[in-house]
Structure formats: C-alpha cells, structure tokens
Tab-separated table of C-alpha atoms in Angstrom:
chain	number	residue	atom	x	y	z
A	19	MET	CA	2.613	-6.740	38.437
A	20	SER	CA	2.769	-10.448	38.088
A	21	LEU	CA	-0.476	-12.013	37.768
A	22	PRO	CA	-1.158	-15.069	40.345
A	23	ALA	CA	-1.713	-18.485	38.922
A	24	GLN	CA	-5.387	-19.447	38.467
A	25	PRO	CA	-6.769	-21.395	41.488
A	26	SER	CA	-9.021	-24.395	40.765
A	27	PRO	CA	-12.632	-23.810	40.188
A	28	GLY	CA	-13.416	-24.979	43.732
A	29	ASN	CA	-10.840	-22.618	45.159
A	30	ARG	CA	-11.773	-19.916	42.974
A	31	TRP	CA	-15.330	-19.828	44.393
A	32	LEU	CA	-14.178	-20.169	47.969
A	33	ALA	CA	-11.956	-17.337	47.514
A	34	PHE	CA	-14.810	-15.358	46.027
A	35	ALA	CA	-17.170	-16.212	49.032
A	36	VAL	CA	-14.323	-14.815	51.468
A	37	LEU	CA	-14.120	-11.746	49.477
A	38	CYS	CA	-17.697	-11.259	49.305
A	39	ALA	CA	-18.118	-11.716	52.980
A	40	MET	CA	-15.589	-9.032	53.486
A	41	GLN	CA	-17.384	-6.809	51.245
A	42	MET	CA	-20.602	-7.203	52.854
A	43	MET	CA	-19.141	-6.643	56.343
A	44	VAL	CA	-17.750	-3.566	55.220
A	45	VAL	CA	-21.162	-2.119	53.936
A	46	VAL	CA	-22.981	-3.709	57.001
A	47	ASP	CA	-20.674	-1.881	59.408
A	48	ILE	CA	-21.699	1.618	57.950
A	49	SER	CA	-25.305	0.894	58.829
A	50	ILE	CA	-25.535	-1.736	61.567
A	51	VAL	CA	-25.001	0.780	64.335
A	52	THR	CA	-27.929	2.961	63.270
A	53	VAL	CA	-30.503	1.219	65.077
A	54	SER	CA	-28.176	0.812	68.096
A	55	LEU	CA	-27.094	4.183	68.614
A	56	ARG	CA	-29.820	4.879	71.554
A	57	SER	CA	-28.714	1.871	73.308
A	58	ILE	CA	-25.101	2.875	72.955
A	59	GLN	CA	-25.819	6.335	74.074
A	60	SER	CA	-27.506	5.158	77.174
A	61	ASP	CA	-24.975	2.617	78.193
A	62	LEU	CA	-21.666	4.657	77.511
A	63	GLY	CA	-23.447	8.059	78.298
A	64	PHE	CA	-22.754	9.629	74.911
A	65	PRO	CA	-23.821	13.275	74.547
A	66	GLU	CA	-25.962	13.862	71.748
A	67	ALA	CA	-23.432	16.097	69.746
A	68	ARG	CA	-21.002	13.507	69.974
A	69	LEU	CA	-23.240	10.329	69.038
A	70	ALA	CA	-22.609	10.773	65.443
A	71	TRP	CA	-18.942	9.945	65.816
A	72	ILE	CA	-19.668	6.433	66.330
A	73	THR	CA	-20.280	6.307	62.410
A	74	ASN	CA	-18.083	9.286	61.574
A	75	ALA	CA	-14.841	7.759	63.026
A	76	TYR	CA	-15.532	4.396	60.933
A	77	THR	CA	-16.351	6.572	57.748
A	78	ILE	CA	-13.209	8.829	57.939
A	79	GLY	CA	-10.804	5.651	58.356
A	80	PHE	CA	-12.496	3.913	55.575
A	81	GLY	CA	-12.899	6.772	53.109
A	82	GLY	CA	-9.520	8.173	53.771
A	83	LEU	CA	-7.589	5.056	53.329
A	84	LEU	CA	-9.246	3.351	50.297
A	85	LEU	CA	-7.285	5.146	47.687
A	86	LEU	CA	-3.832	4.606	49.112
A	87	SER	CA	-4.794	0.933	50.032
A	88	GLY	CA	-5.873	0.308	46.546
A	89	ARG	CA	-2.498	1.521	45.102
A	90	LEU	CA	-0.524	-0.410	47.644
A	91	GLY	CA	-2.205	-3.587	46.885
A	92	ASP	CA	-0.880	-3.130	43.265
A	93	LEU	CA	2.635	-2.517	44.804
A	94	ILE	CA	3.057	-5.024	47.451
A	95	GLY	CA	0.384	-7.565	46.483
A	96	ARG	CA	-3.522	-7.786	46.760
A	97	LYS	CA	-3.582	-10.813	48.816
A	98	ARG	CA	-1.189	-9.571	51.353
A	99	MET	CA	-3.078	-6.421	51.734
A	100	PHE	CA	-6.488	-7.952	51.923
A	101	VAL	CA	-5.323	-10.461	54.588
A	102	SER	CA	-3.644	-7.522	56.529
A	103	GLY	CA	-6.955	-5.420	56.394
A	104	LEU	CA	-9.032	-8.411	57.256
A	105	SER	CA	-6.751	-9.055	60.389
A	106	LEU	CA	-7.119	-5.425	61.383
A	107	PHE	CA	-10.804	-5.324	61.003
A	108	THR	CA	-11.518	-8.366	63.050
A	109	VAL	CA	-9.209	-7.236	65.956
A	110	ALA	CA	-10.791	-3.763	65.832
A	111	SER	CA	-14.411	-5.126	65.741
A	112	ALA	CA	-13.445	-7.299	68.869
A	113	LEU	CA	-12.351	-4.064	70.700
A	114	CYS	CA	-15.390	-2.204	69.529
A	115	GLY	CA	-17.442	-4.767	71.249
A	116	ALA	CA	-15.517	-4.686	74.443
A	117	ALA	CA	-15.533	-0.900	74.556
A	118	GLN	CA	-16.300	0.476	78.043
A	119	ASN	CA	-16.100	4.209	77.367
A	120	GLN	CA	-16.580	6.747	74.452
A	121	GLU	CA	-13.098	7.426	73.633
A	122	MET	CA	-12.126	3.625	73.182
A	123	LEU	CA	-15.202	2.880	71.112
A	124	ILE	CA	-14.380	5.901	68.879
A	125	ALA	CA	-10.686	5.000	68.389
A	126	MET	CA	-11.660	1.390	67.532
A	127	ARG	CA	-14.198	2.466	65.033
A	128	PHE	CA	-11.442	4.435	63.376
A	129	LEU	CA	-9.155	1.364	63.208
A	130	GLN	CA	-12.131	-0.838	61.985
A	131	GLY	CA	-12.649	1.565	59.241
A	132	ALA	CA	-8.901	1.623	58.268
A	133	GLY	CA	-8.956	-2.370	58.154
A	134	ALA	CA	-11.966	-2.238	56.152
A	135	ALA	CA	-10.483	0.191	53.819
A	136	MET	CA	-7.233	-2.130	53.389
A	137	ALA	CA	-9.281	-5.227	52.435
A	138	HIS	CA	-12.064	-3.647	50.526
A	139	ALA	CA	-9.720	-1.661	48.055
A	140	VAL	CA	-8.384	-4.745	46.516
A	141	ILE	CA	-11.450	-6.977	46.500
A	142	MET	CA	-12.430	-6.032	42.898
A	143	GLY	CA	-8.926	-6.341	41.593
A	144	ILE	CA	-8.683	-9.811	43.035
A	145	ILE	CA	-12.209	-10.957	41.528
A	146	PHE	CA	-11.136	-9.401	38.026
A	147	THR	CA	-7.868	-11.574	38.303
A	148	ILE	CA	-9.515	-14.929	39.228
A	149	PHE	CA	-12.461	-14.941	37.082
A	150	THR	CA	-11.506	-14.643	33.432
A	151	ASN	CA	-14.348	-16.303	32.029
A	152	PRO	CA	-17.168	-13.961	31.224
A	153	ALA	CA	-20.154	-15.976	32.284
A	154	GLU	CA	-18.311	-16.678	35.592
A	155	LEU	CA	-17.324	-12.973	35.944
A	156	GLY	CA	-20.879	-11.843	35.580
A	157	LYS	CA	-22.139	-14.351	37.791
A	158	ALA	CA	-19.582	-12.998	40.496
A	159	MET	CA	-20.293	-9.531	39.859
A	160	GLY	CA	-24.078	-10.190	40.405
A	161	ILE	CA	-23.422	-11.752	43.549
A	162	SER	CA	-20.712	-9.188	44.638
A	163	GLY	CA	-23.460	-6.338	43.503
A	164	PHE	CA	-26.103	-7.827	45.980
A	165	GLY	CA	-23.713	-7.167	48.868
A	166	GLN	CA	-23.168	-3.553	47.926
A	167	ALA	CA	-26.899	-3.037	46.978
A	168	ALA	CA	-28.410	-4.766	49.964
A	169	GLY	CA	-25.637	-4.364	52.556
A	170	ALA	CA	-27.009	-1.333	54.169
A	171	SER	CA	-30.523	-2.882	54.478
A	172	LEU	CA	-28.952	-6.119	55.917
A	173	GLY	CA	-26.915	-3.867	58.287
A	174	ILE	CA	-30.260	-2.269	59.700
A	175	ILE	CA	-31.986	-5.705	60.039
A	176	ALA	CA	-28.870	-7.197	61.876
A	177	GLY	CA	-28.566	-4.212	64.162
A	178	GLY	CA	-32.169	-4.245	64.972
A	179	LEU	CA	-32.317	-8.124	65.866
A	180	LEU	CA	-28.932	-8.006	67.739
A	181	THR	CA	-29.778	-4.835	69.911
A	182	ASP	CA	-33.331	-6.077	70.732
A	183	GLY	CA	-32.253	-9.513	71.069
A	184	VAL	CA	-28.868	-9.567	72.967
A	185	ASN	CA	-27.203	-6.152	73.362
A	186	TRP	CA	-25.335	-3.476	71.406
A	187	HIS	CA	-21.982	-5.151	71.956
A	188	TRP	CA	-22.780	-8.177	69.447
A	189	VAL	CA	-23.381	-5.511	66.703
A	190	PHE	CA	-19.600	-5.566	66.751
A	191	TYR	CA	-18.848	-9.214	68.003
A	192	ILE	CA	-20.634	-10.666	65.243
A	193	ASN	CA	-17.873	-9.711	62.869
A	194	VAL	CA	-15.238	-11.696	65.056
A	195	PRO	CA	-16.196	-15.443	64.055
A	196	ILE	CA	-16.901	-14.557	60.587
A	197	GLY	CA	-13.503	-12.595	60.405
A	198	LEU	CA	-11.547	-15.438	61.762
A	199	ALA	CA	-13.186	-18.079	59.570
A	200	ALA	CA	-12.571	-15.625	56.632
A	201	LEU	CA	-8.885	-15.314	57.481
A	202	VAL	CA	-8.250	-19.104	57.517
A	203	ILE	CA	-10.288	-19.541	54.196
A	204	ALA	CA	-8.357	-16.684	52.518
A	205	VAL	CA	-5.005	-17.586	53.392
A	206	ARG	CA	-5.601	-20.918	51.741
A	207	SER	CA	-7.899	-19.958	48.858
A	208	ILE	CA	-6.916	-16.643	47.389
A	209	PRO	CA	-4.091	-17.101	45.014
A	210	SER	CA	-0.789	-15.367	45.944
A	211	ASP	CA	0.485	-12.701	43.880
A	212	ARG	CA	3.659	-10.359	43.576
A	213	GLY	CA	3.207	-6.834	43.516
A	214	MET	CA	5.111	-4.439	41.272
A	215	GLY	CA	7.277	-3.257	44.145
A	216	LEU	CA	7.354	-0.032	46.186
A	217	ASP	CA	10.047	1.202	43.697
A	218	LYS	CA	7.198	1.293	40.918
A	219	GLY	CA	4.996	3.871	42.606
A	220	ALA	CA	5.937	4.441	46.131
A	221	ASP	CA	5.191	8.218	45.998
A	222	PHE	CA	5.000	8.664	49.646
A	223	LEU	CA	4.462	12.710	49.473
A	224	GLY	CA	1.575	11.986	47.286
A	225	ALA	CA	0.396	9.178	49.740
A	226	ALA	CA	0.472	11.746	52.499
A	227	LEU	CA	-1.353	14.335	50.650
A	228	VAL	CA	-4.022	12.327	49.290
A	229	THR	CA	-4.547	10.392	52.568
A	230	SER	CA	-4.717	13.513	54.705
A	231	GLY	CA	-6.958	15.289	52.236
A	232	MET	CA	-9.347	12.523	51.884
A	233	MET	CA	-9.474	12.216	55.743
A	234	LEU	CA	-10.074	15.823	56.114
A	235	ALA	CA	-12.637	15.880	53.387
A	236	VAL	CA	-14.686	12.881	54.930
A	237	TYR	CA	-14.287	14.645	58.464
A	238	THR	CA	-15.508	18.010	56.986
A	239	ILE	CA	-18.542	16.082	55.351
A	240	ALA	CA	-19.273	13.887	58.287
A	241	THR	CA	-19.576	17.090	60.950
A	242	VAL	CA	-21.710	19.439	58.609
A	243	ALA	CA	-24.787	18.363	60.709
A	244	GLU	CA	-23.200	19.193	63.764
A	245	TYR	CA	-21.572	22.568	62.851
A	246	GLY	CA	-23.760	23.580	59.885
A	247	TRP	CA	-22.773	24.305	56.217
A	248	ALA	CA	-21.572	27.749	56.515
A	249	SER	CA	-19.898	27.688	59.891
A	250	GLY	CA	-16.051	28.617	60.186
A	251	HIS	CA	-15.446	24.929	61.073
A	252	THR	CA	-16.928	23.563	58.122
A	253	LEU	CA	-15.338	26.181	55.643
A	254	GLY	CA	-12.121	26.087	57.395
A	255	PHE	CA	-11.605	22.216	57.366
A	256	GLY	CA	-13.214	22.199	53.907
A	257	ILE	CA	-10.725	24.709	52.325
A	258	GLY	CA	-7.867	22.652	54.032
A	259	ALA	CA	-9.301	19.416	52.248
A	260	VAL	CA	-9.337	21.189	48.889
A	261	VAL	CA	-5.770	22.497	49.488
A	262	LEU	CA	-4.330	19.129	50.233
A	263	LEU	CA	-6.218	17.405	47.352
A	264	SER	CA	-5.281	20.279	44.833
A	265	ALA	CA	-1.681	19.669	46.167
A	266	PHE	CA	-1.945	15.920	45.484
A	267	VAL	CA	-3.211	16.473	42.027
A	268	GLY	CA	-0.308	18.697	41.261
A	269	ARG	CA	1.923	16.116	42.529
A	270	ALA	CA	0.370	13.528	40.433
A	271	ALA	CA	0.837	15.425	37.304
A	272	THR	CA	4.667	16.068	37.955
A	273	ALA	CA	5.928	13.043	39.891
A	274	ALA	CA	7.738	10.625	37.883
A	275	GLN	CA	5.975	7.707	39.595
A	276	PRO	CA	2.866	9.087	40.984
A	277	LEU	CA	0.584	7.246	43.361
A	278	VAL	CA	-2.256	7.765	41.027
A	279	PRO	CA	-1.524	8.430	37.377
A	280	LEU	CA	-3.969	11.027	36.286
A	281	GLY	CA	-3.751	9.170	32.720
A	282	ILE	CA	-6.306	6.708	34.448
A	283	PHE	CA	-9.271	9.331	34.329
A	284	ARG	CA	-8.871	9.500	30.423
A	285	SER	CA	-11.379	6.498	30.186
A	286	ARG	CA	-14.926	8.159	29.964
A	287	ASN	CA	-16.487	4.928	31.275
A	288	LEU	CA	-14.221	4.820	34.426
A	289	SER	CA	-14.685	8.290	35.089
A	290	GLY	CA	-18.334	8.390	34.467
A	291	ALA	CA	-18.996	5.048	36.174
A	292	ASN	CA	-17.508	6.565	39.347
A	293	THR	CA	-19.633	9.752	39.108
A	294	VAL	CA	-22.651	7.522	38.795
A	295	HIS	CA	-21.510	5.492	41.802
A	296	PHE	CA	-21.017	8.668	43.980
A	297	LEU	CA	-24.569	9.867	43.130
A	298	LEU	CA	-26.218	6.639	43.205
A	299	VAL	CA	-24.785	5.911	46.681
A	300	GLY	CA	-25.409	9.434	47.797
A	301	GLY	CA	-28.977	8.981	47.246
A	302	THR	CA	-29.621	5.401	48.225
A	303	MET	CA	-27.626	5.099	51.380
A	304	SER	CA	-28.786	8.235	52.798
A	305	PHE	CA	-32.366	7.175	52.220
A	306	ASN	CA	-31.844	3.830	53.788
A	307	ILE	CA	-30.621	5.764	56.958
A	308	LEU	CA	-33.615	8.289	56.714
A	309	ILE	CA	-36.280	5.729	56.141
A	310	ALA	CA	-35.029	3.892	59.055
A	311	LEU	CA	-35.429	7.008	61.328
A	312	TYR	CA	-38.905	7.726	59.630
A	313	MET	CA	-40.242	4.121	60.536
A	314	GLN	CA	-38.940	4.594	64.154
A	315	GLN	CA	-39.707	8.407	64.822
A	316	VAL	CA	-42.921	8.662	62.686
A	317	ALA	CA	-44.340	5.275	62.228
A	318	GLY	CA	-43.276	3.965	65.776
A	319	TYR	CA	-41.536	1.028	64.751
A	320	SER	CA	-39.044	-0.870	67.243
A	321	PRO	CA	-35.383	-1.665	66.075
A	322	ALA	CA	-36.446	-5.191	65.331
A	323	GLU	CA	-39.600	-4.186	63.233
A	324	THR	CA	-37.361	-1.676	61.407
A	325	GLY	CA	-35.026	-4.452	60.517
A	326	PHE	CA	-37.920	-6.793	59.450
A	327	ALA	CA	-39.288	-4.039	57.268
A	328	TYR	CA	-36.200	-4.016	55.253
A	329	LEU	CA	-36.349	-7.579	54.223
A	330	PRO	CA	-38.216	-7.089	50.961
A	331	LEU	CA	-35.434	-4.599	49.689
A	332	ALA	CA	-32.689	-7.026	50.605
A	333	VAL	CA	-34.638	-9.968	49.105
A	334	ALA	CA	-35.301	-7.991	45.763
A	335	ALA	CA	-31.643	-6.589	45.543
A	336	GLY	CA	-30.629	-10.526	45.977
A	337	ALA	CA	-32.933	-11.751	43.350
A	338	CYS	CA	-32.178	-9.315	40.784
A	339	SER	CA	-28.287	-9.216	41.356
A	340	VAL	CA	-27.743	-12.728	41.535
A	341	ALA	CA	-30.240	-14.041	39.183
A	342	LEU	CA	-30.787	-11.454	36.433
A	343	SER	CA	-27.921	-8.926	36.295
A	344	ALA	CA	-25.376	-11.378	34.478
A	345	ARG	CA	-27.951	-12.230	32.026
A	346	LEU	CA	-29.297	-8.676	31.402
A	347	ASN	CA	-25.450	-7.245	31.185
A	348	MET	CA	-24.712	-9.832	28.660
A	349	ARG	CA	-27.716	-9.370	26.385
A	350	PHE	CA	-28.119	-5.607	26.461
A	351	GLY	CA	-24.817	-4.240	27.794
A	352	LEU	CA	-23.684	-2.566	30.950
A	353	ARG	CA	-24.800	1.091	30.087
A	354	THR	CA	-28.281	-0.007	29.072
A	355	VAL	CA	-28.755	-1.939	32.146
A	356	MET	CA	-27.528	0.841	34.253
A	357	ILE	CA	-29.809	3.316	32.878
A	358	GLY	CA	-32.936	1.120	33.268
A	359	SER	CA	-32.156	0.136	36.690
A	360	LEU	CA	-31.165	3.599	37.790
A	361	ALA	CA	-34.747	4.563	36.477
A	362	LEU	CA	-36.287	1.874	38.990
A	363	VAL	CA	-34.334	3.321	42.099
A	364	ALA	CA	-35.624	6.780	40.953
A	365	ALA	CA	-39.003	5.549	40.773
A	366	GLY	CA	-38.906	3.981	44.457
A	367	LEU	CA	-37.506	7.213	45.929
A	368	LEU	CA	-40.089	9.211	44.319
A	369	LEU	CA	-42.630	6.867	45.760
A	370	ALA	CA	-41.549	7.535	49.246
A	371	LEU	CA	-42.608	10.983	48.877
A	372	ARG	CA	-46.238	9.953	49.503
A	373	THR	CA	-45.463	8.199	53.004
A	374	PRO	CA	-47.935	9.610	55.489
A	375	THR	CA	-47.643	10.392	59.217
A	376	ASP	CA	-49.597	7.055	59.759
A	377	PRO	CA	-48.107	4.712	57.204
A	378	ALA	CA	-49.596	1.397	56.177
A	379	TYR	CA	-46.626	-0.775	55.467
A	380	ALA	CA	-47.986	-2.656	52.350
A	381	LEU	CA	-49.114	0.288	50.801
A	382	ASP	CA	-46.573	3.129	51.756
A	383	ILE	CA	-43.360	1.433	52.287
A	384	LEU	CA	-43.368	-2.066	50.764
A	385	PRO	CA	-43.326	-0.728	47.099
A	386	THR	CA	-40.684	1.669	47.720
A	387	ALA	CA	-38.511	-1.134	49.245
A	388	VAL	CA	-38.935	-3.541	46.241
A	389	LEU	CA	-38.221	-0.979	43.701
A	390	LEU	CA	-35.089	0.367	45.419
A	391	GLY	CA	-33.871	-3.223	46.117
A	392	ALA	CA	-34.538	-4.308	42.327
A	393	GLY	CA	-33.035	-1.323	40.955
A	394	SER	CA	-29.928	-1.211	43.337
A	395	GLY	CA	-29.269	-4.808	42.736
A	396	LEU	CA	-29.193	-4.584	38.996
A	397	ALA	CA	-27.310	-1.281	38.953
A	398	MET	CA	-24.418	-2.052	41.288
A	399	PRO	CA	-22.936	-4.661	39.339
A	400	ALA	CA	-23.029	-2.712	36.092
A	401	VAL	CA	-21.563	0.338	37.648
A	402	ILE	CA	-18.649	-1.667	39.169
A	403	MET	CA	-17.956	-3.431	36.033
A	404	MET	CA	-17.839	-0.163	34.080
A	405	SER	CA	-15.587	1.647	36.622
A	406	MET	CA	-13.006	-1.046	36.509
A	407	GLN	CA	-12.064	-0.584	33.047
A	408	VAL	CA	-8.319	0.266	33.118
A	409	ARG	CA	-5.622	0.373	30.697
A	410	SER	CA	-3.530	-2.384	32.463
A	411	PRO	CA	-4.122	-4.965	34.956
A	412	SER	CA	-1.502	-3.436	37.209
A	413	GLU	CA	-3.901	-0.473	37.804
A	414	ALA	CA	-6.923	-2.646	38.811
A	415	GLY	CA	-6.159	-2.216	42.643
A	416	LEU	CA	-6.113	1.690	42.099
A	417	ALA	CA	-9.523	1.485	40.098
A	418	SER	CA	-10.997	-0.562	42.896
A	419	GLY	CA	-9.936	2.091	45.386
A	420	LEU	CA	-11.284	4.691	43.269
A	421	ALA	CA	-14.502	3.077	43.020
A	422	GLY	CA	-14.673	2.458	46.919
A	423	SER	CA	-13.428	6.107	47.456
A	424	ALA	CA	-16.555	7.325	45.045
A	425	GLY	CA	-19.144	5.389	47.108
A	426	THR	CA	-17.658	6.265	50.483
A	427	ILE	CA	-17.647	10.119	49.686
A	428	GLY	CA	-21.016	9.818	48.235
A	429	ASP	CA	-22.397	8.014	51.239
A	430	SER	CA	-20.738	10.553	53.841
A	431	LEU	CA	-21.868	13.534	51.671
A	432	GLY	CA	-25.350	12.134	51.166
A	433	ILE	CA	-26.120	11.261	54.654
A	434	ALA	CA	-24.528	14.756	56.151
A	435	ALA	CA	-26.681	16.646	53.542
A	436	LEU	CA	-29.838	14.837	53.579
A	437	THR	CA	-30.082	14.625	57.397
A	438	ALA	CA	-29.043	18.334	57.840
A	439	ILE	CA	-31.803	19.118	55.129
A	440	ALA	CA	-34.518	17.110	56.921
A	441	ALA	CA	-33.516	18.554	60.387
A	442	ALA	CA	-33.513	22.054	59.273
A	443	HIS	CA	-36.862	21.762	57.380
A	444	THR	CA	-38.628	20.007	60.442
A	445	GLN	CA	-37.196	22.703	62.819
A	446	SER	CA	-38.741	25.305	60.435
A	447	ALA	CA	-42.191	23.763	60.479
A	448	LEU	CA	-41.957	22.931	64.292
A	449	ASP	CA	-41.347	26.957	64.687
A	450	GLY	CA	-44.266	27.621	62.377
A	451	GLY	CA	-46.641	25.706	64.543
A	452	THR	CA	-46.730	22.366	62.754
A	453	ASP	CA	-47.286	19.342	64.917
A	454	ALA	CA	-44.335	17.142	65.609
A	455	LYS	CA	-45.437	13.965	63.495
A	456	THR	CA	-46.165	16.105	60.435
A	457	ALA	CA	-42.968	18.349	60.833
A	458	LEU	CA	-40.832	15.154	60.950
A	459	THR	CA	-42.773	13.755	57.901
A	460	ASP	CA	-42.125	16.979	56.001
A	461	GLY	CA	-38.579	16.983	56.748
A	462	PHE	CA	-38.067	13.453	55.552
A	463	HIS	CA	-39.941	14.083	52.492
A	464	LEU	CA	-37.762	16.934	51.344
A	465	SER	CA	-34.733	14.646	51.936
A	466	PHE	CA	-36.383	11.820	49.861
A	467	GLY	CA	-36.833	14.312	47.190
A	468	VAL	CA	-33.241	15.329	47.060
A	469	ALA	CA	-32.194	11.665	47.184
A	470	ALA	CA	-34.359	11.103	43.908
A	471	ALA	CA	-32.625	14.134	42.393
A	472	LEU	CA	-29.221	12.604	42.803
A	473	VAL	CA	-30.570	9.402	41.098
A	474	VAL	CA	-31.799	11.424	38.350
A	475	ALA	CA	-28.620	13.178	37.975
A	476	ALA	CA	-26.786	9.724	37.920
A	477	ILE	CA	-28.996	8.779	34.934
A	478	ALA	CA	-28.172	11.909	33.109
A	479	VAL	CA	-24.480	11.142	33.558
A	480	ALA	CA	-24.786	7.575	32.355
A	481	VAL	CA	-26.902	8.863	29.301
A	482	THR	CA	-24.350	11.503	28.114
A	483	VAL	CA	-20.907	10.369	29.251
A	484	LEU	CA	-20.919	6.503	29.351
A	485	ARG	CA	-20.362	4.373	26.057
A	486	GLU	CA	-21.914	0.880	25.832
A	487	VAL	CA	-19.680	-2.055	26.535
A	488	PRO	CA	-20.944	-5.140	24.755
A	489	MET	CA	-20.722	-8.246	26.914
A	490	GLY	CA	-21.625	-10.907	24.591
A	491	PRO	CA	-24.728	-13.301	24.289
A	492	PRO	CA	-26.368	-14.684	27.463
A	493	PRO	CA	-25.607	-17.990	28.874
A	494	GLY	CA	-26.915	-20.655	26.543
A	495	ALA	CA	-26.430	-18.856	23.216
A	496	GLY	CA	-22.912	-20.211	22.501
A	497	GLY	CA	-19.534	-18.721	22.132
A	498	PRO	CA	-15.604	-19.449	21.737
A	499	ASP	CA	-15.151	-20.315	25.669
A	500	GLY	CA	-17.725	-23.008	25.531
A	501	PRO	CA	-21.423	-23.520	25.338
A	502	GLY	CA	-23.245	-20.007	26.286
A	503	VAL	CA	-20.110	-18.107	26.812
A	504	GLU	CA	-18.445	-15.459	25.005
A	505	ALA	CA	-15.091	-14.010	26.169
A	506	MET	CA	-15.172	-10.997	28.590
A	507	PRO	CA	-14.104	-7.553	27.048
A	508	GLY	CA	-10.699	-7.322	28.097
A	509	THR	CA	-9.357	-10.878	27.423
A	510	ALA	CA	-7.429	-12.166	24.808
A	511	ASP	CA	-10.080	-14.379	23.432
A	512	ALA	CA	-12.216	-11.274	22.533
A	513	PRO	CA	-10.740	-9.856	19.222
A	514	GLY	CA	-12.829	-6.743	18.062
A	515	VAL	CA	-14.551	-6.247	21.453
A	516	PRO	CA	-13.884	-3.128	23.269
A	517	SER	CA	-11.369	-4.177	25.972
A	518	VAL	CA	-11.507	-3.500	29.820
A	519	THR	CA	-7.861	-3.040	29.775
A	520	ASP	CA	-7.923	-0.717	26.621
A	521	PRO	CA	-11.385	0.454	26.477
A	522	GLU	CA	-12.919	2.447	23.467
A	523	GLY	CA	-14.079	4.812	26.042
A	524	ALA	CA	-10.433	5.529	27.147
A	525	ARG	CA	-9.904	7.851	24.216
A	526	PRO	CA	-11.013	11.412	25.067
C-alpha cells in the first residue's frame, strides 16, 4: 500500500478532528438511544420484546462489517473507505430521525451501523499514518482515547437532553449537520492514499464467511436477553456462527491471499491488547447502560438528570486522556499505564456495589463516575496503541478493524450477559418476596460485580501476556526529533527500540 504524502501541520490536526468526530459519533450512537427508548416505544408503538432491536440493529451492522471494512480500507484506500462510510452514516441518521414506523427505524439503524463500521475501521490506520512524530501521536491518541472512553457517557448525556428538551427524533438528526460538515472537511484535509488493490487480498469467500459469521455472532449475543442462554434459538444461531467463523479460519489458513492473514496474531501485544479491549469494553460499556437504568428505575432520575449525572465521568475521562495519557505512556510505557488504569476502573466498579436503594449522588455515584472516567481515559489510548502493533503498515487497516471488532463484541456480549444476569436475579428476588426497589438494586449489584470481574480478568491478561513498549522520555526531556521528542517505536528514527511494525512481542 502506498503511503499518502504527509499533510501540513494545520491540515493534519484538521483531519484528526474529523476522525475524532466520527469516532465519537460511532460510540455515542450505541448509547444515545438508551434514555430515549421509552419515548420511541410510545411514539412508534414498539412492543417490549422488540424494543431492544433499536440498539441491536445498529450493533449487528457495526460489529458484522468492521473486520471486512478494515481490510477493504487497506485494499482500496482508507480515505475512500472513510468518506463512503461517513456518507452512509449521515444519510442513515437522517432516515432514522424521519422514521414513522418500527420497520423503517430498525432497517435504517442497521445501515447506520454499517456506515459506522466502514468509517471507524480505518480511523486508526489513518491516524498512525498522518502522525509519525511520537509526541504528536501520543497527544492524538490521548484525545482519541477520550472519545472512546467517554463516548457512551456523552451519548447518555446527549440523549437525555435531546429527549427531554426536544424529542427523540433529534437523537438521530443531530448527526446530520455534524456529518455533513465532517464530509466537507474530510475530503479537503485527509491525505489521499492508494490501496494495494483488490488483487492483493480480495478473498471474497473469506469475506462472505467472516461477515456472515460476525453478524450471526452479534445477533446471537444481542438476542440472549430475549430468548435466554439455553434456548434453541441461542444455541442454534450460536452454533451457526461458530461454524461460519471456523470455516473462515480454515480459509485464512489455506488461501493464497487471505482476507485476514493469521500471522498477524503472532504478535503477543496485538492479540493480548485486543483481549484486554474485549474485556474492558465488556465491563465498562455494560456498566454505563446498567447504571443509567439504576438511576432511572431505582433512584428515580429523569433522562436529563441521568445525563447530567454522567458529566463527571466524561470530564474525568477527558482530563486524563488528553492531559495525562501521552506523558504517562512516554514515561512509563504502555503496559505499565494500562495495568494501573485498569486497576482504577476495577476500583470504581467495586465501589458501585455499595449503591443503596435511596442513593446520595455525591456519596454513592460520584466516586464511581470519577474513578471509571479517569481509569478509562488513561487505559483506552494505551490499549489502542498496543493493539496497532503490526508487522507492516499495509496491515494497519486490518489491525484497526480487529480492535474495533474486539470492542464491539465485548460491548454486545457484556450488555446481553449483564442485563440478563441482573434481570434474572431481580426476578428471583421478587419471587422470594423482596420489594421491587431492593430486588432491582440486588440485580444491579450482581451485574456490577460481574463487570468488575471482567476488568480484573483484563488486568490478568495485561500482566501475563503483554510486553512493555518503551515510548521514550516525556515532552520536555529532549530527543532526536527536536526538543522533548523521541522517535515513536516503529519509525525509522528509533533504532534499538521495539518497533510497532516489527514488535519484539511479535515473536512467539
């Protein structure tokens, strides 16, 4: 793949702003409808059992197409893939807002997820291409990490304000002006690149297997709450997903030009970081949804009040990811920062176990929000940078798609599993004669504990699997690229440093 010419510093940050805006919209649109579901249900007449499809349709389109989109970005050009995905996402958002019936909303949510996958899958590949200076890359990853760490919280904040202040249609319409402005800027500022060409890896059979397998897997996970883990529906579709994905692995091992070369997983850091990403998102995203339900169903908060309650989490995530993550990563290394920040997340989730049926916000919810925001804001940039360690720049889009897929599957599985666990425990308590508020609180507590266990498992993976990646001195310490800068691992100016494109961890 031919690398694009480096844009000017002004255009570089303008392009990055567009990428971050899309990255944040992708995450926000997973959670923004959470506090709007009841309004949508009332307006469009959704039955209770079908309401979850407003979220599931988006997740299936997003998770099912991420891996394919990342590889296609490497083959046909990442800018072309990004602009196409952003265009589809914007049009689908407008049609979601205009939906007058259930079928139209669900179909457009799927298209919205598909457009999000096309754009999101290549974002990291573009960022790593336009930022070769280590200090700039560290700063960029900190800002990017804020969008991923705080996106769910910002979605709930925006959803609450728009639903209470205007109506649920604007939960989707808000994407349209942002998307149109982003398209204009993206065309002008993102450097053009030429992909390797479809003849370098257009494995259409592999693409069909992995796309159908991923979609079926996400569908199975997303409908667990409706059908149950042991139902014929879940087992049947789950087996089907396993068969398709197994066939894809077999195809990847034997094809001359596979869609996903299995050798990419030889990197301990790439494989380990994706596992950490899966567990971290599985715990934190599901917690964000569940704590929003807790605040409305137990504490009695309105949608807008629930949104404002999330502000400290978003502020903490922003402050830590933007102001601290780059400095800490360069001083201590990605693995060390990741382990410490995951410990903060786990502590915040464990604190949530003490939330009562009549919570005092400052005492019972605020500490968890601050710890979760700070930990996520520091963890996400380190996780993403570690997961982008590939052998060749031509694999950057694929690595970006893998990272996105790990997060999406973790999100879907976490939400499905933890909501099912909370609901089952609540029903058991109600059957035993417990009052409704206490039963709900007990169910939420059990799911919070499972979320904490997922993050503790992520810490174990980081400790045992990942290898440290030295990032150089923090800004101000001096280095070969100018004052306060040492070359980023993976660049030609960093002799003797484990390379991102040929990492030490790539050797089994």
